[in-house]
mmCIF file with all atom_site columns, C-alpha atoms in Angstrom:
data_model
loop_
_atom_site.group_PDB
_atom_site.id
_atom_site.type_symbol
_atom_site.label_atom_id
_atom_site.label_alt_id
_atom_site.label_comp_id
_atom_site.label_asym_id
_atom_site.label_entity_id
_atom_site.label_seq_id
_atom_site.pdbx_PDB_ins_code
_atom_site.Cartn_x
_atom_site.Cartn_y
_atom_site.Cartn_z
_atom_site.occupancy
_atom_site.B_iso_or_equiv
_atom_site.pdbx_formal_charge
_atom_site.auth_seq_id
_atom_site.auth_comp_id
_atom_site.auth_asym_id
_atom_site.auth_atom_id
_atom_site.pdbx_PDB_model_num
ATOM 1   C CA . MET A 1 1   ? 139.679 -64.136 87.565  1.00 0.00 ? 1   MET A CA 1
ATOM 2   C CA . ILE A 1 2   ? 140.239 -62.720 84.094  1.00 0.00 ? 2   ILE A CA 1
ATOM 3   C CA . ILE A 1 3   ? 139.087 -59.269 82.977  1.00 0.00 ? 3   ILE A CA 1
ATOM 4   C CA . ARG A 1 4   ? 138.796 -58.976 79.199  1.00 0.00 ? 4   ARG A CA 1
ATOM 5   C CA . ARG A 1 5   ? 136.968 -57.116 76.461  1.00 0.00 ? 5   ARG A CA 1
ATOM 6   C CA . GLU A 1 6   ? 133.459 -58.245 75.747  1.00 0.00 ? 6   GLU A CA 1
ATOM 7   C CA . LYS A 1 7   ? 133.072 -60.405 72.622  1.00 0.00 ? 7   LYS A CA 1
ATOM 8   C CA . PRO A 1 8   ? 129.956 -60.492 70.411  1.00 0.00 ? 8   PRO A CA 1
ATOM 9   C CA . GLU A 1 9   ? 129.041 -63.921 71.761  1.00 0.00 ? 9   GLU A CA 1
ATOM 10  C CA . ASP A 1 10  ? 129.035 -62.516 75.333  1.00 0.00 ? 10  ASP A CA 1
ATOM 11  C CA . VAL A 1 11  ? 126.182 -60.052 74.795  1.00 0.00 ? 11  VAL A CA 1
ATOM 12  C CA . GLY A 1 12  ? 123.333 -62.323 75.918  1.00 0.00 ? 12  GLY A CA 1
ATOM 13  C CA . THR A 1 13  ? 125.182 -63.418 79.041  1.00 0.00 ? 13  THR A CA 1
ATOM 14  C CA . VAL A 1 14  ? 126.100 -59.822 79.873  1.00 0.00 ? 14  VAL A CA 1
ATOM 15  C CA . HIS A 1 15  ? 122.411 -58.858 79.850  1.00 0.00 ? 15  HIS A CA 1
ATOM 16  C CA . VAL A 1 16  ? 121.594 -61.808 82.125  1.00 0.00 ? 16  VAL A CA 1
ATOM 17  C CA . VAL A 1 17  ? 124.354 -60.693 84.531  1.00 0.00 ? 17  VAL A CA 1
ATOM 18  C CA . HIS A 1 18  ? 122.895 -57.180 84.796  1.00 0.00 ? 18  HIS A CA 1
ATOM 19  C CA . GLU A 1 19  ? 119.329 -58.414 85.273  1.00 0.00 ? 19  GLU A CA 1
ATOM 20  C CA . ALA A 1 20  ? 120.480 -60.780 88.036  1.00 0.00 ? 20  ALA A CA 1
ATOM 21  C CA . ALA A 1 21  ? 122.742 -58.170 89.643  1.00 0.00 ? 21  ALA A CA 1
ATOM 22  C CA . PHE A 1 22  ? 120.070 -55.484 89.878  1.00 0.00 ? 22  PHE A CA 1
ATOM 23  C CA . GLY A 1 23  ? 116.925 -57.612 90.087  1.00 0.00 ? 23  GLY A CA 1
ATOM 24  C CA . ARG A 1 24  ? 115.321 -55.554 87.325  1.00 0.00 ? 24  ARG A CA 1
ATOM 25  C CA . ASP A 1 25  ? 115.735 -55.023 83.596  1.00 0.00 ? 25  ASP A CA 1
ATOM 26  C CA . PHE A 1 26  ? 116.500 -51.268 83.577  1.00 0.00 ? 26  PHE A CA 1
ATOM 27  C CA . GLU A 1 27  ? 120.272 -51.718 83.277  1.00 0.00 ? 27  GLU A CA 1
ATOM 28  C CA . SER A 1 28  ? 119.938 -54.418 80.628  1.00 0.00 ? 28  SER A CA 1
ATOM 29  C CA . GLY A 1 29  ? 117.635 -52.161 78.602  1.00 0.00 ? 29  GLY A CA 1
ATOM 30  C CA . LEU A 1 30  ? 120.058 -49.280 79.035  1.00 0.00 ? 30  LEU A CA 1
ATOM 31  C CA . LEU A 1 31  ? 122.886 -51.462 77.696  1.00 0.00 ? 31  LEU A CA 1
ATOM 32  C CA . LYS A 1 32  ? 120.824 -52.373 74.637  1.00 0.00 ? 32  LYS A CA 1
ATOM 33  C CA . GLY A 1 33  ? 120.334 -48.682 73.894  1.00 0.00 ? 33  GLY A CA 1
ATOM 34  C CA . LEU A 1 34  ? 123.977 -47.832 74.511  1.00 0.00 ? 34  LEU A CA 1
ATOM 35  C CA . ARG A 1 35  ? 125.218 -50.530 72.124  1.00 0.00 ? 35  ARG A CA 1
ATOM 36  C CA . GLY A 1 36  ? 123.561 -48.715 69.219  1.00 0.00 ? 36  GLY A CA 1
ATOM 37  C CA . ASP A 1 37  ? 124.749 -45.262 70.249  1.00 0.00 ? 37  ASP A CA 1
ATOM 38  C CA . GLY A 1 38  ? 127.692 -43.331 68.819  1.00 0.00 ? 38  GLY A CA 1
ATOM 39  C CA . GLY A 1 39  ? 129.177 -43.128 72.310  1.00 0.00 ? 39  GLY A CA 1
ATOM 40  C CA . TRP A 1 40  ? 129.709 -46.904 72.484  1.00 0.00 ? 40  TRP A CA 1
ATOM 41  C CA . VAL A 1 41  ? 133.416 -47.723 72.856  1.00 0.00 ? 41  VAL A CA 1
ATOM 42  C CA . PRO A 1 42  ? 134.003 -51.494 72.427  1.00 0.00 ? 42  PRO A CA 1
ATOM 43  C CA . GLU A 1 43  ? 137.347 -51.263 74.246  1.00 0.00 ? 43  GLU A CA 1
ATOM 44  C CA . LEU A 1 44  ? 135.481 -50.086 77.348  1.00 0.00 ? 44  LEU A CA 1
ATOM 45  C CA . SER A 1 45  ? 132.969 -52.946 77.589  1.00 0.00 ? 45  SER A CA 1
ATOM 46  C CA . LEU A 1 46  ? 134.677 -55.400 79.938  1.00 0.00 ? 46  LEU A CA 1
ATOM 47  C CA . VAL A 1 47  ? 133.682 -58.764 81.381  1.00 0.00 ? 47  VAL A CA 1
ATOM 48  C CA . ALA A 1 48  ? 134.983 -60.618 84.418  1.00 0.00 ? 48  ALA A CA 1
ATOM 49  C CA . GLU A 1 49  ? 135.400 -64.369 84.016  1.00 0.00 ? 49  GLU A CA 1
ATOM 50  C CA . VAL A 1 50  ? 135.857 -66.934 86.765  1.00 0.00 ? 50  VAL A CA 1
ATOM 51  C CA . ASP A 1 51  ? 136.524 -70.499 85.632  1.00 0.00 ? 51  ASP A CA 1
ATOM 52  C CA . GLY A 1 52  ? 135.398 -69.602 82.105  1.00 0.00 ? 52  GLY A CA 1
ATOM 53  C CA . ARG A 1 53  ? 132.057 -68.195 83.284  1.00 0.00 ? 53  ARG A CA 1
ATOM 54  C CA . ILE A 1 54  ? 131.115 -64.512 82.948  1.00 0.00 ? 54  ILE A CA 1
ATOM 55  C CA . VAL A 1 55  ? 130.305 -63.237 86.433  1.00 0.00 ? 55  VAL A CA 1
ATOM 56  C CA . GLY A 1 56  ? 130.498 -59.477 85.938  1.00 0.00 ? 56  GLY A CA 1
ATOM 57  C CA . HIS A 1 57  ? 130.436 -56.679 83.390  1.00 0.00 ? 57  HIS A CA 1
ATOM 58  C CA . ALA A 1 58  ? 131.263 -52.981 83.310  1.00 0.00 ? 58  ALA A CA 1
ATOM 59  C CA . VAL A 1 59  ? 130.894 -50.508 80.488  1.00 0.00 ? 59  VAL A CA 1
ATOM 60  C CA . SER A 1 60  ? 132.035 -46.942 79.943  1.00 0.00 ? 60  SER A CA 1
ATOM 61  C CA . THR A 1 61  ? 130.603 -44.865 77.114  1.00 0.00 ? 61  THR A CA 1
ATOM 62  C CA . ARG A 1 62  ? 131.761 -41.608 75.630  1.00 0.00 ? 62  ARG A CA 1
ATOM 63  C CA . GLY A 1 63  ? 129.921 -38.566 76.872  1.00 0.00 ? 63  GLY A CA 1
ATOM 64  C CA . PHE A 1 64  ? 130.778 -34.917 76.695  1.00 0.00 ? 64  PHE A CA 1
ATOM 65  C CA . VAL A 1 65  ? 131.171 -31.724 78.663  1.00 0.00 ? 65  VAL A CA 1
ATOM 66  C CA . GLY A 1 66  ? 130.670 -28.746 76.362  1.00 0.00 ? 66  GLY A CA 1
ATOM 67  C CA . GLU A 1 67  ? 132.856 -29.391 73.334  1.00 0.00 ? 67  GLU A CA 1
ATOM 68  C CA . ARG A 1 68  ? 135.039 -31.915 75.177  1.00 0.00 ? 68  ARG A CA 1
ATOM 69  C CA . ARG A 1 69  ? 134.589 -35.500 74.019  1.00 0.00 ? 69  ARG A CA 1
ATOM 70  C CA . ASP A 1 70  ? 137.309 -37.054 76.170  1.00 0.00 ? 70  ASP A CA 1
ATOM 71  C CA . VAL A 1 71  ? 135.129 -37.921 79.158  1.00 0.00 ? 71  VAL A CA 1
ATOM 72  C CA . VAL A 1 72  ? 133.416 -41.277 79.675  1.00 0.00 ? 72  VAL A CA 1
ATOM 73  C CA . GLY A 1 73  ? 130.501 -42.286 81.838  1.00 0.00 ? 73  GLY A CA 1
ATOM 74  C CA . LEU A 1 74  ? 131.117 -45.522 83.744  1.00 0.00 ? 74  LEU A CA 1
ATOM 75  C CA . GLY A 1 75  ? 128.157 -47.802 84.247  1.00 0.00 ? 75  GLY A CA 1
ATOM 76  C CA . PRO A 1 76  ? 126.280 -49.871 84.548  1.00 0.00 ? 76  PRO A CA 1
ATOM 77  C CA . ILE A 1 77  ? 128.514 -52.244 86.475  1.00 0.00 ? 77  ILE A CA 1
ATOM 78  C CA . GLY A 1 78  ? 126.932 -55.586 87.319  1.00 0.00 ? 78  GLY A CA 1
ATOM 79  C CA . VAL A 1 79  ? 128.163 -58.636 89.218  1.00 0.00 ? 79  VAL A CA 1
ATOM 80  C CA . LEU A 1 80  ? 126.202 -61.859 89.698  1.00 0.00 ? 80  LEU A CA 1
ATOM 81  C CA . PRO A 1 81  ? 124.725 -61.994 93.216  1.00 0.00 ? 81  PRO A CA 1
ATOM 82  C CA . GLY A 1 82  ? 126.755 -65.082 94.188  1.00 0.00 ? 82  GLY A CA 1
ATOM 83  C CA . GLU A 1 83  ? 129.979 -63.264 93.264  1.00 0.00 ? 83  GLU A CA 1
ATOM 84  C CA . GLN A 1 84  ? 129.236 -59.914 94.914  1.00 0.00 ? 84  GLN A CA 1
ATOM 85  C CA . GLY A 1 85  ? 131.640 -59.008 97.683  1.00 0.00 ? 85  GLY A CA 1
ATOM 86  C CA . GLY A 1 86  ? 134.294 -61.241 96.151  1.00 0.00 ? 86  GLY A CA 1
ATOM 87  C CA . ARG A 1 87  ? 136.365 -58.460 94.521  1.00 0.00 ? 87  ARG A CA 1
ATOM 88  C CA . VAL A 1 88  ? 134.876 -58.865 91.024  1.00 0.00 ? 88  VAL A CA 1
ATOM 89  C CA . GLY A 1 89  ? 133.413 -55.358 91.081  1.00 0.00 ? 89  GLY A CA 1
ATOM 90  C CA . THR A 1 90  ? 136.683 -53.917 92.377  1.00 0.00 ? 90  THR A CA 1
ATOM 91  C CA . ALA A 1 91  ? 138.634 -55.616 89.588  1.00 0.00 ? 91  ALA A CA 1
ATOM 92  C CA . LEU A 1 92  ? 136.169 -54.315 86.985  1.00 0.00 ? 92  LEU A CA 1
ATOM 93  C CA . MET A 1 93  ? 136.455 -50.787 88.398  1.00 0.00 ? 93  MET A CA 1
ATOM 94  C CA . HIS A 1 94  ? 140.256 -50.792 88.247  1.00 0.00 ? 94  HIS A CA 1
ATOM 95  C CA . ALA A 1 95  ? 140.266 -52.301 84.744  1.00 0.00 ? 95  ALA A CA 1
ATOM 96  C CA . SER A 1 96  ? 137.670 -49.792 83.490  1.00 0.00 ? 96  SER A CA 1
ATOM 97  C CA . ILE A 1 97  ? 139.624 -46.817 84.821  1.00 0.00 ? 97  ILE A CA 1
ATOM 98  C CA . ALA A 1 98  ? 142.887 -48.160 83.362  1.00 0.00 ? 98  ALA A CA 1
ATOM 99  C CA . ALA A 1 99  ? 141.291 -48.831 79.965  1.00 0.00 ? 99  ALA A CA 1
ATOM 100 C CA . ALA A 1 100 ? 139.827 -45.304 79.777  1.00 0.00 ? 100 ALA A CA 1
ATOM 101 C CA . ASP A 1 101 ? 143.203 -43.869 80.769  1.00 0.00 ? 101 ASP A CA 1
ATOM 102 C CA . ALA A 1 102 ? 144.979 -45.946 78.091  1.00 0.00 ? 102 ALA A CA 1
ATOM 103 C CA . LEU A 1 103 ? 142.570 -44.558 75.464  1.00 0.00 ? 103 LEU A CA 1
ATOM 104 C CA . GLY A 1 104 ? 143.576 -41.002 76.408  1.00 0.00 ? 104 GLY A CA 1
ATOM 105 C CA . MET A 1 105 ? 140.370 -40.017 78.181  1.00 0.00 ? 105 MET A CA 1
ATOM 106 C CA . ALA A 1 106 ? 140.625 -37.050 80.539  1.00 0.00 ? 106 ALA A CA 1
ATOM 107 C CA . ALA A 1 107 ? 138.112 -38.210 83.129  1.00 0.00 ? 107 ALA A CA 1
ATOM 108 C CA . VAL A 1 108 ? 135.564 -40.826 84.124  1.00 0.00 ? 108 VAL A CA 1
ATOM 109 C CA . VAL A 1 109 ? 132.220 -39.920 85.686  1.00 0.00 ? 109 VAL A CA 1
ATOM 110 C CA . LEU A 1 110 ? 129.645 -42.106 87.393  1.00 0.00 ? 110 LEU A CA 1
ATOM 111 C CA . VAL A 1 111 ? 126.572 -41.977 89.587  1.00 0.00 ? 111 VAL A CA 1
ATOM 112 C CA . GLY A 1 112 ? 126.961 -43.841 92.866  1.00 0.00 ? 112 GLY A CA 1
ATOM 113 C CA . ASP A 1 113 ? 127.653 -43.828 96.573  1.00 0.00 ? 113 ASP A CA 1
ATOM 114 C CA . PRO A 1 114 ? 130.543 -41.447 97.390  1.00 0.00 ? 114 PRO A CA 1
ATOM 115 C CA . GLY A 1 115 ? 131.481 -43.610 100.360 1.00 0.00 ? 115 GLY A CA 1
ATOM 116 C CA . PHE A 1 116 ? 132.093 -46.564 98.053  1.00 0.00 ? 116 PHE A CA 1
ATOM 117 C CA . TYR A 1 117 ? 133.540 -44.960 94.923  1.00 0.00 ? 117 TYR A CA 1
ATOM 118 C CA . GLY A 1 118 ? 135.851 -42.585 96.794  1.00 0.00 ? 118 GLY A CA 1
ATOM 119 C CA . ARG A 1 119 ? 138.282 -45.470 97.263  1.00 0.00 ? 119 ARG A CA 1
ATOM 120 C CA . PHE A 1 120 ? 138.768 -45.522 93.477  1.00 0.00 ? 120 PHE A CA 1
ATOM 121 C CA . GLY A 1 121 ? 139.687 -41.833 93.402  1.00 0.00 ? 121 GLY A CA 1
ATOM 122 C CA . PHE A 1 122 ? 136.227 -40.460 92.596  1.00 0.00 ? 122 PHE A CA 1
ATOM 123 C CA . ALA A 1 123 ? 135.060 -37.200 94.154  1.00 0.00 ? 123 ALA A CA 1
ATOM 124 C CA . PRO A 1 124 ? 131.974 -35.029 93.641  1.00 0.00 ? 124 PRO A CA 1
ATOM 125 C CA . ALA A 1 125 ? 132.118 -33.752 90.054  1.00 0.00 ? 125 ALA A CA 1
ATOM 126 C CA . ALA A 1 126 ? 130.934 -30.295 91.095  1.00 0.00 ? 126 ALA A CA 1
ATOM 127 C CA . GLY A 1 127 ? 134.338 -29.787 92.729  1.00 0.00 ? 127 GLY A CA 1
ATOM 128 C CA . PHE A 1 128 ? 135.864 -30.003 89.236  1.00 0.00 ? 128 PHE A CA 1
ATOM 129 C CA . GLY A 1 129 ? 133.308 -27.653 87.670  1.00 0.00 ? 129 GLY A CA 1
ATOM 130 C CA . VAL A 1 130 ? 131.349 -30.478 86.037  1.00 0.00 ? 130 VAL A CA 1
ATOM 131 C CA . GLU A 1 131 ? 127.585 -30.421 86.545  1.00 0.00 ? 131 GLU A CA 1
ATOM 132 C CA . ALA A 1 132 ? 125.399 -33.508 86.810  1.00 0.00 ? 132 ALA A CA 1
ATOM 133 C CA . PRO A 1 133 ? 122.805 -34.117 84.093  1.00 0.00 ? 133 PRO A CA 1
ATOM 134 C CA . GLU A 1 134 ? 120.222 -34.188 86.910  1.00 0.00 ? 134 GLU A CA 1
ATOM 135 C CA . PRO A 1 135 ? 120.664 -31.559 89.664  1.00 0.00 ? 135 PRO A CA 1
ATOM 136 C CA . ASN A 1 136 ? 119.257 -33.847 92.388  1.00 0.00 ? 136 ASN A CA 1
ATOM 137 C CA . TRP A 1 137 ? 122.206 -36.253 91.972  1.00 0.00 ? 137 TRP A CA 1
ATOM 138 C CA . GLY A 1 138 ? 124.377 -33.931 94.061  1.00 0.00 ? 138 GLY A CA 1
ATOM 139 C CA . ALA A 1 139 ? 127.443 -35.656 95.536  1.00 0.00 ? 139 ALA A CA 1
ATOM 140 C CA . TYR A 1 140 ? 126.365 -38.961 93.939  1.00 0.00 ? 140 TYR A CA 1
ATOM 141 C CA . PHE A 1 141 ? 127.569 -37.623 90.577  1.00 0.00 ? 141 PHE A CA 1
ATOM 142 C CA . GLN A 1 142 ? 131.322 -38.149 90.773  1.00 0.00 ? 142 GLN A CA 1
ATOM 143 C CA . LEU A 1 143 ? 134.417 -37.677 88.647  1.00 0.00 ? 143 LEU A CA 1
ATOM 144 C CA . ARG A 1 144 ? 137.878 -39.209 88.581  1.00 0.00 ? 144 ARG A CA 1
ATOM 145 C CA . THR A 1 145 ? 140.624 -37.477 86.658  1.00 0.00 ? 145 THR A CA 1
ATOM 146 C CA . LEU A 1 146 ? 142.984 -39.448 84.410  1.00 0.00 ? 146 LEU A CA 1
ATOM 147 C CA . ALA A 1 147 ? 146.453 -38.703 83.007  1.00 0.00 ? 147 ALA A CA 1
ATOM 148 C CA . ALA A 1 148 ? 145.080 -36.585 80.122  1.00 0.00 ? 148 ALA A CA 1
ATOM 149 C CA . TYR A 1 149 ? 143.048 -34.342 82.459  1.00 0.00 ? 149 TYR A CA 1
ATOM 150 C CA . ALA A 1 150 ? 143.768 -30.625 82.332  1.00 0.00 ? 150 ALA A CA 1
ATOM 151 C CA . PRO A 1 151 ? 142.001 -27.954 84.397  1.00 0.00 ? 151 PRO A CA 1
ATOM 152 C CA . GLY A 1 152 ? 139.285 -26.184 82.487  1.00 0.00 ? 152 GLY A CA 1
ATOM 153 C CA . LEU A 1 153 ? 136.914 -29.095 82.021  1.00 0.00 ? 153 LEU A CA 1
ATOM 154 C CA . ALA A 1 154 ? 133.662 -27.403 83.017  1.00 0.00 ? 154 ALA A CA 1
ATOM 155 C CA . GLY A 1 155 ? 129.968 -27.538 82.235  1.00 0.00 ? 155 GLY A CA 1
ATOM 156 C CA . ARG A 1 156 ? 127.146 -30.063 82.255  1.00 0.00 ? 156 ARG A CA 1
ATOM 157 C CA . PHE A 1 157 ? 128.051 -33.681 81.502  1.00 0.00 ? 157 PHE A CA 1
ATOM 158 C CA . VAL A 1 158 ? 125.886 -35.403 78.885  1.00 0.00 ? 158 VAL A CA 1
ATOM 159 C CA . PHE A 1 159 ? 125.821 -39.212 78.932  1.00 0.00 ? 159 PHE A CA 1
ATOM 160 C CA . ALA A 1 160 ? 125.806 -41.237 75.726  1.00 0.00 ? 160 ALA A CA 1
ATOM 161 C CA . GLY A 1 161 ? 122.653 -43.110 74.909  1.00 0.00 ? 161 GLY A CA 1
ATOM 162 C CA . PRO A 1 162 ? 119.211 -42.745 73.494  1.00 0.00 ? 162 PRO A CA 1
ATOM 163 C CA . PRO A 1 163 ? 117.156 -39.812 74.826  1.00 0.00 ? 163 PRO A CA 1
ATOM 164 C CA . ALA A 1 164 ? 114.810 -42.163 76.692  1.00 0.00 ? 164 ALA A CA 1
ATOM 165 C CA . ALA A 1 165 ? 117.714 -43.663 78.661  1.00 0.00 ? 165 ALA A CA 1
ATOM 166 C CA . SER A 1 166 ? 117.333 -41.649 81.829  1.00 0.00 ? 166 SER A CA 1
ATOM 167 C CA . ALA A 1 167 ? 119.179 -42.833 84.896  1.00 0.00 ? 167 ALA A CA 1
ATOM 168 C CA . PRO A 1 168 ? 117.482 -44.976 87.514  1.00 0.00 ? 168 PRO A CA 1
ATOM 169 C CA . PRO A 1 169 ? 116.639 -43.424 90.866  1.00 0.00 ? 169 PRO A CA 1
ATOM 170 C CA . ILE A 1 170 ? 119.589 -42.753 93.147  1.00 0.00 ? 170 ILE A CA 1
ATOM 171 C CA . GLU A 1 171 ? 119.824 -45.600 95.626  1.00 0.00 ? 171 GLU A CA 1
ATOM 172 C CA . ARG A 1 172 ? 121.107 -44.230 98.899  1.00 0.00 ? 172 ARG A CA 1
ATOM 173 C CA . ALA A 1 173 ? 122.675 -46.474 101.495 1.00 0.00 ? 173 ALA A CA 1
ATOM 174 C CA . GLY A 1 174 ? 120.236 -47.312 104.270 1.00 0.00 ? 174 GLY A CA 1
ATOM 175 C CA . GLY A 1 175 ? 117.154 -46.702 102.135 1.00 0.00 ? 175 GLY A CA 1
#
């Protein structure tokens, strides 16, 4: 498996990956909106290739907490159904965190299952003084500090993207 930056010719395939991974077009539509946003960071749009075929994609976009612009929101992350459970998502997570760290970001936030993302060093963002954009996200809104993190990052996180790009419903394990 190779993890690399997305190339312009990958865009169509990346959208297909997300639609297949989630069984809906919300994430693909979100990606289209993010690509045209000022928070888009090309270095943080990564694909996973197996035998020359794109099987996964992860993107992180610049968001902000108050005046701080050194925080990125990770997601969506999509892996083709036939490749799920085969470590592609794990490799994309590690590569995304490392890439954000290399760019000097202070933290990465995401919305997801704490039981899953805790193994990557994520913890509820509220414990760091960072509020979720939607209060009902609770512990599903998580943060991972990076090398450039310094205490004092506090306030409501604002994701990059067009105003209509609200997050999908929280999908809790077990329904």
